[in-house]
């Protein structure tokens, strides 16, 4: 191959790797929010689609005219510790109701949409939504901001315009919710039967490695551990991770996929962009001394709030220490740094990595 050919091949592989990581970080990628990223995925869509299909069994849809790319990340075991940023059950309910209303009226106003959501909540016997209540207004605002960030809506001072196609692409599930009765049915993938056990081992193992901050060997299934320990499985994993522009670190306790450019990272830790992350770091320091009861961690949070009374004002109220400790602990669990067992919290081995980076 000529020198020019080598350069073009290297450029393509670098762009494919970047496109894979962009979609891992933002499964719904729109031209409106990231024109350069979308253009890259559009140009390299064929090898990107093939990478996700072969290594993870995930489907990617790229719509150049509509201006979006969607990675449908599905799993048999949805991770409840990793919701949309800042979302709780209340906000998810409002998100579903809001999306349903936006499919009916693609151009509306904030007030009209809020009234429609209020009526829909009542009609479906869901928890009431009252736009005059501060907590409900805040939750509704979070939903609208999320939809705008995903490229599903455009806002101005008087109107909200929705893109029905993008709204319907927000949900990543093998089956439409209206056709199933349970969450298990919603996430069931029929392509994996006994005849495709090896395919499931490959896909499920790669999904865990690239989607979880850290994967402990004790949390893998027997089949996944066998796949990773076999020469063929190890080669597949290392090749796939390398094609995505990442490296695989293996330690005695488990595995960690490292993206040196932090492109595939949807949220960072350590990071001081939220009060919960700051609290999580302090709780991690406490856990370095040994396991602690959840009550001990709440007391740590209470002392922090007492010492800095002008900090974390959202938590400076009754029950704030408990909420701050719970939010910080949820982050530590999501990043594989701590685990709760029977009311006791213990630090996990991956936490040592932060000590190494700090030193």
PDB file of N, CA and C in Angstrom, residues 210-255:
ATOM      1  N   UNK A 210     -17.455  -2.401  27.881  1.00  0.00           N
ATOM      2  CA  UNK A 210     -17.419  -1.038  27.330  1.00  0.00           C
ATOM      3  C   UNK A 210     -18.460  -0.124  27.951  1.00  0.00           C
ATOM      4  N   UNK A 211     -19.445  -0.706  28.651  1.00  0.00           N
ATOM      5  CA  UNK A 211     -20.531   0.134  29.176  1.00  0.00           C
ATOM      6  C   UNK A 211     -20.404   0.399  30.670  1.00  0.00           C
ATOM      7  N   UNK A 212     -19.647  -0.417  31.392  1.00  0.00           N
ATOM      8  CA  UNK A 212     -19.505  -0.245  32.834  1.00  0.00           C
ATOM      9  C   UNK A 212     -18.149   0.369  33.153  1.00  0.00           C
ATOM     10  N   UNK A 213     -18.087   1.284  34.117  1.00  0.00           N
ATOM     11  CA  UNK A 213     -16.806   1.898  34.463  1.00  0.00           C
ATOM     12  C   UNK A 213     -15.755   0.879  34.877  1.00  0.00           C
ATOM     13  N   UNK A 214     -16.170  -0.160  35.589  1.00  0.00           N
ATOM     14  CA  UNK A 214     -15.269  -1.232  35.985  1.00  0.00           C
ATOM     15  C   UNK A 214     -16.079  -2.517  36.059  1.00  0.00           C
ATOM     16  N   UNK A 215     -15.460  -3.644  35.688  1.00  0.00           N
ATOM     17  CA  UNK A 215     -16.150  -4.932  35.709  1.00  0.00           C
ATOM     18  C   UNK A 215     -15.353  -5.883  36.597  1.00  0.00           C
ATOM     19  N   UNK A 216     -15.979  -6.331  37.678  1.00  0.00           N
ATOM     20  CA  UNK A 216     -15.323  -7.269  38.582  1.00  0.00           C
ATOM     21  C   UNK A 216     -15.591  -8.697  38.121  1.00  0.00           C
ATOM     22  N   UNK A 217     -14.560  -9.533  38.228  1.00  0.00           N
ATOM     23  CA  UNK A 217     -14.691 -10.919  37.774  1.00  0.00           C
ATOM     24  C   UNK A 217     -15.791 -11.653  38.516  1.00  0.00           C
ATOM     25  N   UNK A 218     -15.974 -11.316  39.790  1.00  0.00           N
ATOM     26  CA  UNK A 218     -17.005 -11.991  40.579  1.00  0.00           C
ATOM     27  C   UNK A 218     -18.418 -11.658  40.104  1.00  0.00           C
ATOM     28  N   UNK A 219     -18.563 -10.555  39.360  1.00  0.00           N
ATOM     29  CA  UNK A 219     -19.878 -10.152  38.866  1.00  0.00           C
ATOM     30  C   UNK A 219     -20.183 -10.704  37.476  1.00  0.00           C
ATOM     31  N   UNK A 220     -19.191 -11.321  36.839  1.00  0.00           N
ATOM     32  CA  UNK A 220     -19.409 -11.914  35.526  1.00  0.00           C
ATOM     33  C   UNK A 220     -20.026 -13.299  35.673  1.00  0.00           C
ATOM     34  N   UNK A 221     -20.732 -13.728  34.651  1.00  0.00           N
ATOM     35  CA  UNK A 221     -21.273 -15.090  34.658  1.00  0.00           C
ATOM     36  C   UNK A 221     -20.152 -16.079  34.368  1.00  0.00           C
ATOM     37  N   UNK A 222     -20.421 -17.330  34.625  1.00  0.00           N
ATOM     38  CA  UNK A 222     -19.424 -18.365  34.345  1.00  0.00           C
ATOM     39  C   UNK A 222     -19.052 -18.383  32.864  1.00  0.00           C
ATOM     40  N   UNK A 223     -20.057 -18.198  32.003  1.00  0.00           N
ATOM     41  CA  UNK A 223     -19.797 -18.182  30.567  1.00  0.00           C
ATOM     42  C   UNK A 223     -18.953 -16.990  30.143  1.00  0.00           C
ATOM     43  N   UNK A 224     -19.198 -15.828  30.749  1.00  0.00           N
ATOM     44  CA  UNK A 224     -18.418 -14.636  30.418  1.00  0.00           C
ATOM     45  C   UNK A 224     -16.969 -14.772  30.876  1.00  0.00           C
ATOM     46  N   UNK A 225     -16.762 -15.348  32.062  1.00  0.00           N
ATOM     47  CA  UNK A 225     -15.387 -15.570  32.536  1.00  0.00           C
ATOM     48  C   UNK A 225     -14.656 -16.561  31.645  1.00  0.00           C
ATOM     49  N   UNK A 226     -15.387 -17.580  31.201  1.00  0.00           N
ATOM     50  CA  UNK A 226     -14.772 -18.565  30.306  1.00  0.00           C
ATOM     51  C   UNK A 226     -14.409 -17.931  28.969  1.00  0.00           C
ATOM     52  N   UNK A 227     -15.266 -17.062  28.469  1.00  0.00           N
ATOM     53  CA  UNK A 227     -15.001 -16.384  27.191  1.00  0.00           C
ATOM     54  C   UNK A 227     -13.750 -15.520  27.300  1.00  0.00           C
ATOM     55  N   UNK A 228     -13.609 -14.782  28.397  1.00  0.00           N
ATOM     56  CA  UNK A 228     -12.465 -13.893  28.572  1.00  0.00           C
ATOM     57  C   UNK A 228     -11.169 -14.658  28.812  1.00  0.00           C
ATOM     58  N   UNK A 229     -11.266 -15.852  29.367  1.00  0.00           N
ATOM     59  CA  UNK A 229     -10.059 -16.626  29.643  1.00  0.00           C
ATOM     60  C   UNK A 229      -9.610 -17.464  28.459  1.00  0.00           C
ATOM     61  N   UNK A 230     -10.470 -17.623  27.450  1.00  0.00           N
ATOM     62  CA  UNK A 230     -10.088 -18.412  26.271  1.00  0.00           C
ATOM     63  C   UNK A 230      -9.272 -17.555  25.308  1.00  0.00           C
ATOM     64  N   UNK A 231      -8.318 -18.154  24.583  1.00  0.00           N
ATOM     65  CA  UNK A 231      -7.508 -17.387  23.626  1.00  0.00           C
ATOM     66  C   UNK A 231      -8.357 -16.681  22.569  1.00  0.00           C
ATOM     67  N   UNK A 232      -9.388 -17.372  22.070  1.00  0.00           N
ATOM     68  CA  UNK A 232     -10.241 -16.770  21.041  1.00  0.00           C
ATOM     69  C   UNK A 232     -11.026 -15.593  21.599  1.00  0.00           C
ATOM     70  N   UNK A 233     -11.649 -15.797  22.754  1.00  0.00           N
ATOM     71  CA  UNK A 233     -12.430 -14.727  23.355  1.00  0.00           C
ATOM     72  C   UNK A 233     -11.577 -13.530  23.708  1.00  0.00           C
ATOM     73  N   UNK A 234     -10.393 -13.775  24.288  1.00  0.00           N
ATOM     74  CA  UNK A 234      -9.506 -12.673  24.649  1.00  0.00           C
ATOM     75  C   UNK A 234      -9.077 -11.881  23.412  1.00  0.00           C
ATOM     76  N   UNK A 235      -8.792 -12.577  22.317  1.00  0.00           N
ATOM     77  CA  UNK A 235      -8.389 -11.877  21.091  1.00  0.00           C
ATOM     78  C   UNK A 235      -9.526 -11.022  20.544  1.00  0.00           C
ATOM     79  N   UNK A 236     -10.752 -11.554  20.570  1.00  0.00           N
ATOM     80  CA  UNK A 236     -11.910 -10.796  20.092  1.00  0.00           C
ATOM     81  C   UNK A 236     -12.085  -9.525  20.927  1.00  0.00           C
ATOM     82  N   UNK A 237     -12.015  -9.656  22.238  1.00  0.00           N
ATOM     83  CA  UNK A 237     -12.199  -8.515  23.130  1.00  0.00           C
ATOM     84  C   UNK A 237     -11.123  -7.463  22.908  1.00  0.00           C
ATOM     85  N   UNK A 238      -9.871  -7.887  22.870  1.00  0.00           N
ATOM     86  CA  UNK A 238      -8.783  -6.929  22.703  1.00  0.00           C
ATOM     87  C   UNK A 238      -8.845  -6.242  21.346  1.00  0.00           C
ATOM     88  N   UNK A 239      -9.207  -6.996  20.311  1.00  0.00           N
ATOM     89  CA  UNK A 239      -9.322  -6.403  18.981  1.00  0.00           C
ATOM     90  C   UNK A 239     -10.451  -5.375  18.944  1.00  0.00           C
ATOM     91  N   UNK A 240     -11.602  -5.752  19.467  1.00  0.00           N
ATOM     92  CA  UNK A 240     -12.747  -4.842  19.447  1.00  0.00           C
ATOM     93  C   UNK A 240     -12.493  -3.573  20.230  1.00  0.00           C
ATOM     94  N   UNK A 241     -11.923  -3.717  21.408  1.00  0.00           N
ATOM     95  CA  UNK A 241     -11.635  -2.542  22.231  1.00  0.00           C
ATOM     96  C   UNK A 241     -10.578  -1.670  21.565  1.00  0.00           C
ATOM     97  N   UNK A 242      -9.591  -2.290  20.927  1.00  0.00           N
ATOM     98  CA  UNK A 242      -8.582  -1.523  20.210  1.00  0.00           C
ATOM     99  C   UNK A 242      -9.161  -0.764  19.030  1.00  0.00           C
ATOM    100  N   UNK A 243     -10.073  -1.389  18.301  1.00  0.00           N
ATOM    101  CA  UNK A 243     -10.713  -0.709  17.169  1.00  0.00           C
ATOM    102  C   UNK A 243     -11.547   0.482  17.626  1.00  0.00           C
ATOM    103  N   UNK A 244     -11.985   0.455  18.872  1.00  0.00           N
ATOM    104  CA  UNK A 244     -12.744   1.577  19.419  1.00  0.00           C
ATOM    105  C   UNK A 244     -11.830   2.665  19.982  1.00  0.00           C
ATOM    106  N   UNK A 245     -10.532   2.468  19.857  1.00  0.00           N
ATOM    107  CA  UNK A 245      -9.589   3.480  20.328  1.00  0.00           C
ATOM    108  C   UNK A 245      -9.338   3.441  21.819  1.00  0.00           C
ATOM    109  N   UNK A 246      -9.626   2.314  22.449  1.00  0.00           N
ATOM    110  CA  UNK A 246      -9.450   2.180  23.890  1.00  0.00           C
ATOM    111  C   UNK A 246      -8.456   1.061  24.203  1.00  0.00           C
ATOM    112  N   UNK A 247      -8.101   0.942  25.477  1.00  0.00           N
ATOM    113  CA  UNK A 247      -7.233  -0.138  25.928  1.00  0.00           C
ATOM    114  C   UNK A 247      -7.897  -0.870  27.087  1.00  0.00           C
ATOM    115  N   UNK A 248      -7.531  -2.143  27.240  1.00  0.00           N
ATOM    116  CA  UNK A 248      -8.103  -2.975  28.295  1.00  0.00           C
ATOM    117  C   UNK A 248      -7.068  -3.182  29.393  1.00  0.00           C
ATOM    118  N   UNK A 249      -7.425  -2.770  30.608  1.00  0.00           N
ATOM    119  CA  UNK A 249      -6.581  -3.033  31.772  1.00  0.00           C
ATOM    120  C   UNK A 249      -7.162  -4.205  32.532  1.00  0.00           C
ATOM    121  N   UNK A 250      -6.307  -5.168  32.866  1.00  0.00           N
ATOM    122  CA  UNK A 250      -6.767  -6.318  33.654  1.00  0.00           C
ATOM    123  C   UNK A 250      -5.976  -6.384  34.952  1.00  0.00           C
ATOM    124  N   UNK A 251      -6.715  -6.531  36.044  1.00  0.00           N
ATOM    125  CA  UNK A 251      -6.095  -6.723  37.340  1.00  0.00           C
ATOM    126  C   UNK A 251      -6.681  -7.976  37.975  1.00  0.00           C
ATOM    127  N   UNK A 252      -6.178  -8.304  39.128  1.00  0.00           N
ATOM    128  CA  UNK A 252      -6.610  -9.545  39.769  1.00  0.00           C
ATOM    129  C   UNK A 252      -8.111  -9.556  40.003  1.00  0.00           C
ATOM    130  N   UNK A 253      -8.692  -8.371  40.313  1.00  0.00           N
ATOM    131  CA  UNK A 253     -10.108  -8.328  40.660  1.00  0.00           C
ATOM    132  C   UNK A 253     -11.022  -8.197  39.445  1.00  0.00           C
ATOM    133  N   UNK A 254     -10.517  -7.635  38.332  1.00  0.00           N
ATOM    134  CA  UNK A 254     -11.406  -7.435  37.194  1.00  0.00           C
ATOM    135  C   UNK A 254     -10.773  -6.654  36.063  1.00  0.00           C
ATOM    136  N   UNK A 255     -11.652  -5.964  35.305  1.00  0.00           N
ATOM    137  CA  UNK A 255     -11.225  -5.321  34.070  1.00  0.00           C
ATOM    138  C   UNK A 255     -11.694  -3.870  34.030  1.00  0.00           C
TER     139      UNK A 255
END
